mmCIF file of C-alpha atoms in Angstrom:
data_model
loop_
_atom_site.group_PDB
_atom_site.id
_atom_site.type_symbol
_atom_site.label_atom_id
_atom_site.label_comp_id
_atom_site.label_asym_id
_atom_site.label_seq_id
_atom_site.Cartn_x
_atom_site.Cartn_y
_atom_site.Cartn_z
ATOM 1 C CA MET A 383 10.173 -50.193 -16.731
ATOM 2 C CA LYS A 384 13.139 -48.849 -14.777
ATOM 3 C CA LEU A 385 12.573 -45.160 -14.064
ATOM 4 C CA SER A 386 15.273 -42.583 -13.547
ATOM 5 C CA GLN A 387 15.039 -40.607 -10.310
ATOM 6 C CA THR A 388 14.002 -37.515 -12.290
ATOM 7 C CA ASN A 389 11.189 -39.299 -14.131
ATOM 8 C CA TYR A 390 10.048 -41.008 -10.934
ATOM 9 C CA LYS A 391 9.605 -37.605 -9.263
ATOM 10 C CA ARG A 392 7.806 -36.264 -12.327
ATOM 11 C CA ILE A 393 5.391 -39.183 -12.387
ATOM 12 C CA ILE A 394 4.675 -38.817 -8.668
ATOM 13 C CA LYS A 395 3.783 -35.190 -9.426
ATOM 14 C CA PHE A 396 1.586 -36.295 -12.338
ATOM 15 C CA GLN A 397 -0.196 -38.723 -10.016
ATOM 16 C CA ARG A 398 -0.895 -35.976 -7.502
ATOM 17 C CA ASP A 399 -2.047 -33.594 -10.243
ATOM 18 C CA GLU A 400 -4.332 -36.204 -11.829
ATOM 19 C CA ILE A 401 -6.036 -37.299 -8.606
ATOM 20 C CA THR A 402 -6.411 -33.650 -7.561
ATOM 21 C CA ALA A 403 -7.897 -32.738 -10.960
ATOM 22 C CA SER A 404 -10.300 -35.684 -10.738
ATOM 23 C CA ILE A 405 -11.632 -34.434 -7.402
ATOM 24 C CA LEU A 406 -11.803 -30.835 -8.655
ATOM 25 C CA TYR A 407 -13.823 -31.765 -11.732
ATOM 26 C CA LYS A 408 -16.271 -33.728 -9.559
ATOM 27 C CA LYS A 409 -16.711 -30.853 -7.119
ATOM 28 C CA ILE A 410 -17.171 -28.276 -9.894
ATOM 29 C CA ALA A 411 -19.685 -30.577 -11.620
ATOM 30 C CA GLN A 412 -21.733 -30.692 -8.400
ATOM 31 C CA LYS A 413 -22.030 -26.892 -8.436
ATOM 32 C CA ILE A 414 -22.963 -26.438 -12.115
ATOM 33 C CA LYS A 415 -26.633 -26.536 -13.132
ATOM 34 C CA ASP A 416 -26.139 -27.042 -16.874
ATOM 35 C CA ASP A 417 -26.537 -30.799 -17.460
ATOM 36 C CA SER A 418 -24.282 -30.969 -20.531
ATOM 37 C CA LYS A 419 -21.440 -29.191 -18.720
ATOM 38 C CA LYS A 420 -21.986 -31.338 -15.640
ATOM 39 C CA MET A 421 -21.726 -34.555 -17.673
ATOM 40 C CA ALA A 422 -18.598 -33.325 -19.480
ATOM 41 C CA LEU A 423 -16.874 -32.467 -16.197
ATOM 42 C CA LEU A 424 -17.742 -35.859 -14.732
ATOM 43 C CA GLU A 425 -16.227 -37.460 -17.846
ATOM 44 C CA PHE A 426 -13.070 -35.435 -17.273
ATOM 45 C CA ALA A 427 -13.011 -36.544 -13.626
ATOM 46 C CA ALA A 428 -13.185 -40.209 -14.657
ATOM 47 C CA ALA A 429 -10.473 -39.717 -17.299
ATOM 48 C CA GLU A 430 -8.146 -37.987 -14.830
ATOM 49 C CA TYR A 431 -8.594 -40.872 -12.401
ATOM 50 C CA GLU A 432 -7.699 -43.315 -15.186
ATOM 51 C CA HIS A 433 -4.539 -41.278 -15.802
ATOM 52 C CA TYR A 434 -3.753 -41.535 -12.089
ATOM 53 C CA LYS A 435 -4.019 -45.332 -12.302
ATOM 54 C CA ILE A 436 -1.755 -45.400 -15.372
ATOM 55 C CA TRP A 437 0.956 -43.532 -13.450
ATOM 56 C CA TYR A 438 0.374 -45.753 -10.416
ATOM 57 C CA ASP A 439 1.389 -48.751 -12.552
ATOM 58 C CA PHE A 440 4.796 -47.085 -12.954
ATOM 59 C CA THR A 441 5.376 -46.051 -9.335
ATOM 60 C CA GLN A 442 3.328 -48.621 -7.367
ATOM 61 C CA LYS A 443 2.751 -45.838 -4.854
ATOM 62 C CA GLU A 444 -0.533 -44.315 -3.682
ATOM 63 C CA VAL A 445 -0.413 -40.522 -3.802
ATOM 64 C CA LYS A 446 -2.821 -38.268 -1.919
ATOM 65 C CA PRO A 447 -4.542 -35.336 -3.636
ATOM 66 C CA ASP A 448 -3.538 -31.747 -2.949
ATOM 67 C CA TRP A 449 -6.417 -30.830 -0.647
ATOM 68 C CA PHE A 450 -5.198 -27.251 -0.261
ATOM 69 C CA THR A 451 -5.584 -26.723 -4.024
ATOM 70 C CA VAL A 452 -9.061 -28.265 -3.880
ATOM 71 C CA MET A 453 -10.032 -25.846 -1.101
ATOM 72 C CA ILE A 454 -8.623 -22.825 -2.972
ATOM 73 C CA TYR A 455 -10.532 -23.730 -6.140
ATOM 74 C CA ASN A 456 -13.754 -24.089 -4.152
ATOM 75 C CA VAL A 457 -13.282 -20.621 -2.669
ATOM 76 C CA LEU A 458 -12.432 -19.144 -6.088
ATOM 77 C CA PHE A 459 -15.508 -20.792 -7.594
ATOM 78 C CA PHE A 460 -17.688 -19.136 -4.953
ATOM 79 C CA ILE A 461 -16.065 -15.703 -5.418
ATOM 80 C CA LEU A 462 -15.256 -15.568 -9.143
ATOM 81 C CA GLY A 463 -17.723 -17.976 -10.700
ATOM 82 C CA GLN A 464 -17.574 -20.962 -13.008
ATOM 83 C CA THR A 465 -16.181 -19.101 -16.039
ATOM 84 C CA PHE A 466 -12.993 -18.182 -14.194
ATOM 85 C CA ILE A 467 -12.525 -21.696 -12.782
ATOM 86 C CA ILE A 468 -13.212 -23.461 -16.080
ATOM 87 C CA ARG A 469 -10.763 -21.188 -17.896
ATOM 88 C CA TYR A 470 -8.200 -21.757 -15.155
ATOM 89 C CA MET A 471 -8.639 -25.518 -15.478
ATOM 90 C CA GLU A 472 -8.180 -25.186 -19.242
ATOM 91 C CA ARG A 473 -4.884 -23.363 -18.703
ATOM 92 C CA LYS A 474 -3.776 -26.063 -16.285
ATOM 93 C CA GLU A 475 -4.517 -28.720 -18.919
ATOM 94 C CA LYS A 476 -2.216 -26.828 -21.288
ATOM 95 C CA TYR A 477 0.632 -26.768 -18.748
ATOM 96 C CA THR A 478 0.130 -30.479 -18.094
ATOM 97 C CA GLN A 479 0.547 -31.192 -21.806
ATOM 98 C CA MET A 480 3.843 -29.293 -21.841
ATOM 99 C CA GLU A 481 5.130 -31.300 -18.873
ATOM 100 C CA LEU A 482 4.057 -34.587 -20.450
ATOM 101 C CA GLN A 483 5.901 -33.720 -23.647
ATOM 102 C CA GLN A 484 9.155 -33.781 -21.674
ATOM 103 C CA ILE A 485 8.838 -37.506 -20.916
ATOM 104 C CA SER A 486 6.854 -38.668 -23.960
ATOM 105 C CA GLU A 487 9.933 -40.103 -25.707
ATOM 106 C CA GLN A 488 11.014 -42.195 -22.704
ATOM 107 C CA ILE A 489 7.433 -43.124 -21.701
ATOM 108 C CA PRO A 490 5.229 -43.510 -24.827
ATOM 109 C CA VAL A 491 1.951 -43.751 -22.872
ATOM 110 C CA ALA A 492 2.376 -40.032 -22.131
ATOM 111 C CA LYS A 493 1.498 -39.328 -25.788
ATOM 112 C CA THR A 494 -1.913 -40.953 -25.330
ATOM 113 C CA ILE A 495 -2.530 -38.915 -22.187
ATOM 114 C CA ILE A 496 -1.501 -35.734 -24.037
ATOM 115 C CA LEU A 497 -4.172 -36.376 -26.693
ATOM 116 C CA GLN A 498 -6.814 -36.829 -23.999
ATOM 117 C CA GLU A 499 -5.687 -33.674 -22.193
ATOM 118 C CA GLU A 500 -5.904 -31.750 -25.484
ATOM 119 C CA GLU A 501 -9.482 -32.956 -25.906
ATOM 120 C CA HIS A 502 -10.285 -31.796 -22.364
ATOM 121 C CA GLU A 503 -8.769 -28.397 -23.133
ATOM 122 C CA MET A 504 -10.873 -27.905 -26.279
ATOM 123 C CA ARG A 505 -14.085 -28.962 -24.538
ATOM 124 C CA LEU A 506 -13.362 -26.654 -21.601
ATOM 125 C CA ILE A 507 -12.890 -23.718 -23.992
ATOM 126 C CA ALA A 508 -16.290 -24.507 -25.542
ATOM 127 C CA MET A 509 -17.923 -24.237 -22.107
ATOM 128 C CA ILE A 510 -16.825 -20.646 -21.509
ATOM 129 C CA ASP A 511 -19.709 -18.440 -22.521
ATOM 130 C CA GLU A 512 -22.281 -17.408 -19.953
ATOM 131 C CA GLU A 513 -20.783 -14.438 -18.071
ATOM 132 C CA LEU A 514 -18.393 -13.013 -20.643
ATOM 133 C CA LYS A 515 -21.048 -10.963 -22.430
ATOM 134 C CA TYR A 516 -21.296 -8.780 -19.295
ATOM 135 C CA VAL A 517 -17.554 -8.252 -18.912
ATOM 136 C CA GLY A 518 -17.819 -5.117 -21.052
ATOM 137 C CA SER A 519 -20.324 -3.629 -18.606
ATOM 138 C CA VAL A 520 -18.062 -4.374 -15.636
ATOM 139 C CA VAL A 521 -15.040 -2.945 -17.473
ATOM 140 C CA LEU A 522 -17.006 0.229 -18.196
ATOM 141 C CA GLY A 523 -18.013 0.640 -14.542
ATOM 142 C CA LEU A 524 -14.562 -0.089 -13.126
ATOM 143 C CA ASN A 525 -12.613 1.985 -15.626
ATOM 144 C CA ASP A 526 -14.844 5.001 -15.251
ATOM 145 C CA ALA A 527 -14.923 4.779 -11.449
ATOM 146 C CA LEU A 528 -11.160 4.344 -11.130
ATOM 147 C CA VAL A 529 -10.293 7.193 -13.482
ATOM 148 C CA GLU A 530 -12.961 9.591 -12.231
ATOM 149 C CA LEU A 531 -12.762 8.831 -8.506
ATOM 150 C CA THR A 532 -8.969 8.597 -8.160
ATOM 151 C CA GLY A 533 -8.781 11.927 -9.971
ATOM 152 C CA THR A 534 -11.535 13.538 -7.926
ATOM 153 C CA ILE A 535 -10.255 12.257 -4.577
ATOM 154 C CA ALA A 536 -6.668 13.244 -5.399
ATOM 155 C CA GLY A 537 -7.789 16.766 -6.277
ATOM 156 C CA ILE A 538 -9.975 17.370 -3.228
ATOM 157 C CA THR A 539 -7.574 15.652 -0.802
ATOM 158 C CA PHE A 540 -5.007 18.417 -1.098
ATOM 159 C CA ALA A 541 -7.621 21.110 -1.498
ATOM 160 C CA LEU A 542 -9.577 20.203 1.659
ATOM 161 C CA MET A 543 -6.843 18.485 3.734
ATOM 162 C CA ASN A 544 -9.390 16.737 5.951
ATOM 163 C CA THR A 545 -10.325 13.066 5.654
ATOM 164 C CA ARG A 546 -13.974 13.581 6.685
ATOM 165 C CA LEU A 547 -14.542 16.404 4.215
ATOM 166 C CA VAL A 548 -12.855 14.426 1.446
ATOM 167 C CA ALA A 549 -14.987 11.370 2.277
ATOM 168 C CA LEU A 550 -18.166 13.479 2.222
ATOM 169 C CA ALA A 551 -17.330 15.040 -1.137
ATOM 170 C CA ALA A 552 -16.267 11.679 -2.613
ATOM 171 C CA ILE A 553 -19.412 9.879 -1.387
ATOM 172 C CA VAL A 554 -21.704 12.522 -2.887
ATOM 173 C CA THR A 555 -19.745 12.561 -6.152
ATOM 174 C CA GLY A 556 -19.424 8.782 -6.302
ATOM 175 C CA GLY A 557 -23.077 8.134 -5.470
ATOM 176 C CA ALA A 558 -24.322 10.541 -8.120
ATOM 177 C CA ALA A 559 -21.833 9.182 -10.664
ATOM 178 C CA THR A 560 -22.923 5.587 -9.937
ATOM 179 C CA LEU A 561 -26.565 6.387 -10.680
ATOM 180 C CA SER A 562 -25.600 8.425 -13.732
ATOM 181 C CA MET A 563 -23.355 5.683 -15.127
ATOM 182 C CA ALA A 564 -25.961 2.943 -14.578
ATOM 183 C CA ALA A 565 -28.717 5.054 -16.155
ATOM 184 C CA SER A 566 -26.544 6.014 -19.143
ATOM 185 C CA ASN A 567 -25.589 2.387 -19.715
ATOM 186 C CA TYR A 568 -29.244 1.331 -19.526
ATOM 187 C CA LEU A 569 -30.328 3.954 -22.069
ATOM 188 C CA ALA A 570 -27.451 3.037 -24.392
ATOM 189 C CA GLN A 571 -28.356 -0.665 -24.239
ATOM 190 C CA ARG A 572 -32.050 0.094 -24.788
ATOM 191 C CA ALA A 573 -31.168 2.222 -27.813
ATOM 192 C CA GLU A 574 -29.427 -0.860 -29.235
ATOM 193 C CA LYS A 575 -32.644 -2.838 -28.505
ATOM 194 C CA ARG A 576 -30.908 -5.284 -26.173
ATOM 195 C CA ASP A 577 -33.206 -7.338 -23.950
ATOM 196 C CA ASP A 578 -30.646 -7.503 -21.134
ATOM 197 C CA ALA A 579 -30.251 -3.722 -20.796
ATOM 198 C CA LEU A 580 -31.325 -3.705 -17.141
ATOM 199 C CA ARG A 581 -28.948 -6.503 -16.139
ATOM 200 C CA SER A 582 -26.088 -4.856 -18.028
ATOM 201 C CA SER A 583 -26.708 -1.528 -16.270
ATOM 202 C CA ILE A 584 -26.813 -3.309 -12.888
ATOM 203 C CA TYR A 585 -23.393 -4.844 -13.607
ATOM 204 C CA THR A 586 -22.028 -1.420 -14.574
ATOM 205 C CA GLY A 587 -23.523 0.366 -11.565
ATOM 206 C CA SER A 588 -22.448 -2.357 -9.133
ATOM 207 C CA ALA A 589 -18.853 -2.291 -10.384
ATOM 208 C CA TYR A 590 -18.826 1.505 -10.062
ATOM 209 C CA LEU A 591 -20.356 1.508 -6.562
ATOM 210 C CA ILE A 592 -17.999 -1.164 -5.198
ATOM 211 C CA THR A 593 -15.038 0.816 -6.525
ATOM 212 C CA VAL A 594 -16.348 4.010 -4.896
ATOM 213 C CA VAL A 595 -16.707 2.286 -1.503
ATOM 214 C CA LEU A 596 -13.201 0.793 -1.630
ATOM 215 C CA LEU A 597 -11.568 4.091 -2.646
ATOM 216 C CA VAL A 598 -13.397 6.177 -0.025
ATOM 217 C CA LEU A 599 -12.914 3.680 2.827
ATOM 218 C CA PRO A 600 -9.414 4.902 3.902
ATOM 219 C CA TYR A 601 -10.824 8.406 4.434
ATOM 220 C CA LEU A 602 -13.623 7.052 6.613
ATOM 221 C CA VAL A 603 -11.321 4.911 8.751
ATOM 222 C CA LEU A 604 -8.398 7.285 9.397
ATOM 223 C CA PRO A 605 -8.563 10.396 11.668
ATOM 224 C CA ASP A 606 -9.136 13.881 10.209
ATOM 225 C CA GLY A 607 -5.495 14.933 9.928
ATOM 226 C CA TYR A 608 -4.264 11.766 8.220
ATOM 227 C CA TYR A 609 -5.323 12.812 4.729
ATOM 228 C CA ILE A 610 -1.901 12.033 3.204
ATOM 229 C CA SER A 611 -1.934 8.505 4.651
ATOM 230 C CA ALA A 612 -5.507 8.050 3.406
ATOM 231 C CA PHE A 613 -4.449 9.252 -0.049
ATOM 232 C CA ILE A 614 -1.525 6.792 -0.209
ATOM 233 C CA ILE A 615 -3.778 3.911 0.879
ATOM 234 C CA MET A 616 -6.406 4.980 -1.675
ATOM 235 C CA ILE A 617 -3.803 4.828 -4.464
ATOM 236 C CA ALA A 618 -2.657 1.392 -3.239
ATOM 237 C CA VAL A 619 -6.288 0.190 -3.224
ATOM 238 C CA ALA A 620 -6.758 1.506 -6.771
ATOM 239 C CA VAL A 621 -3.665 -0.379 -7.977
ATOM 240 C CA PHE A 622 -4.883 -3.545 -6.226
ATOM 241 C CA ILE A 623 -8.307 -3.264 -7.898
ATOM 242 C CA ILE A 624 -6.654 -2.751 -11.283
ATOM 243 C CA PHE A 625 -4.342 -5.734 -10.691
ATOM 244 C CA SER A 626 -7.140 -8.064 -9.508
ATOM 245 C CA PHE A 627 -9.602 -7.164 -12.226
ATOM 246 C CA ASN A 628 -7.098 -7.348 -15.065
ATOM 247 C CA TYR A 629 -5.891 -10.732 -13.824
ATOM 248 C CA TYR A 630 -9.473 -11.994 -13.856
ATOM 249 C CA ILE A 631 -10.019 -10.669 -17.385
ATOM 250 C CA ALA A 632 -6.690 -12.130 -18.551
ATOM 251 C CA VAL A 633 -7.760 -15.567 -17.316
ATOM 252 C CA VAL A 634 -11.343 -15.664 -18.608
ATOM 253 C CA GLN A 635 -10.565 -14.030 -21.964
ATOM 254 C CA ALA A 636 -7.146 -15.687 -22.418
ATOM 255 C CA THR A 637 -5.403 -12.342 -23.009
ATOM 256 C CA GLU A 638 -2.070 -10.860 -21.933
ATOM 257 C CA PHE A 639 -2.167 -9.571 -18.356
ATOM 258 C CA TRP A 640 0.712 -7.104 -17.965
ATOM 259 C CA PRO A 641 0.021 -4.788 -20.969
ATOM 260 C CA LYS A 642 -3.601 -4.261 -19.878
ATOM 261 C CA PHE A 643 -2.599 -3.808 -16.242
ATOM 262 C CA PHE A 644 0.038 -1.169 -17.007
ATOM 263 C CA GLU A 645 -2.271 0.642 -19.429
ATOM 264 C CA MET A 646 -5.104 0.921 -16.915
ATOM 265 C CA ALA A 647 -2.755 1.759 -14.020
ATOM 266 C CA LEU A 648 -0.964 4.507 -15.958
ATOM 267 C CA ILE A 649 -4.237 6.111 -17.043
ATOM 268 C CA SER A 650 -5.775 6.056 -13.543
ATOM 269 C CA LEU A 651 -2.635 7.213 -11.734
ATOM 270 C CA GLY A 652 -1.874 9.782 -14.429
ATOM 271 C CA VAL A 653 -5.307 11.348 -14.004
ATOM 272 C CA ALA A 654 -4.828 11.281 -10.214
ATOM 273 C CA ALA A 655 -1.490 13.108 -10.541
ATOM 274 C CA LEU A 656 -2.971 15.793 -12.804
ATOM 275 C CA SER A 657 -5.968 16.214 -10.492
ATOM 276 C CA PHE A 658 -3.627 16.533 -7.519
ATOM 277 C CA ALA A 659 -1.860 19.413 -9.288
ATOM 278 C CA ILE A 660 -5.182 21.033 -10.219
ATOM 279 C CA GLY A 661 -6.392 20.786 -6.608
ATOM 280 C CA ILE A 662 -3.248 22.481 -5.270
ATOM 281 C CA ALA A 663 -3.399 25.181 -7.953
ATOM 282 C CA ALA A 664 -7.110 25.860 -7.416
ATOM 283 C CA LYS A 665 -6.642 26.219 -3.679
ATOM 284 C CA TYR A 666 -3.718 28.600 -4.169
ATOM 285 C CA PHE A 667 -5.309 30.851 -6.807
ATOM 286 C CA LEU A 668 -8.736 30.964 -5.171
ATOM 287 C CA GLY A 669 -7.244 31.546 -1.744
ATOM 288 C CA VAL A 670 -9.528 28.972 -0.132
ATOM 289 C CA ASN A 671 -8.637 27.714 3.348
ATOM 290 C CA VAL A 672 -10.788 24.978 4.871
#
């Protein structure tokens, strides 16, 4: 079949995507302990390689995989876990189907590949289960830490005007709040007679503690008089945490990213702004000079 220049370029891209996906599925399968998931991913790897060979028949050109993408996925698997990667692969299957639709009339074999990609997508969705039941615990820890700590740090920053004093107050407050939040979550889960109450509380406490460390860090690193710079960096860190976490949740739960991001950011930064005003007012009316 004579290919147009546009379709030739598209098929070259499909070849690269298919051979890359084949390698990715194999590498992910090697890291997963569940035998049924491992076998399914190896099936996908074989199918993607067959797709690569189908496109090769059109181009008669060997195409190398995108090794950078393979490396990135390996790193993401290590950091974010299999649920995130499997969901991300599922989304990629969906985009591939959309691209294949564009040439399916000129190249009928694309319709067969679309059906196989749809099957992959559905089976990938069925795999996503193991970590999502603890997302609520992580959300609880992060939300509470971001709202409480950004507010607390904003208030005491302009009341104390010293990075070391702010760090001390924030560490004490954050440490106590971490233990309190983990204990409260544990008791709540036990009251509901859940067997995984301890693990759930560990997720909540860990999320809270990590957030505390990241928010306090600018005050520990910068000199005493740089409290405004530390405050600005702390706000930037808070926004980055909100962005990163909401992106993760949007991927694994297949939800809209921007509405959740703006909601969480507005709440956290709104509380910080109000606390800033309270800190200034309290210092003025109490006549405290540190």
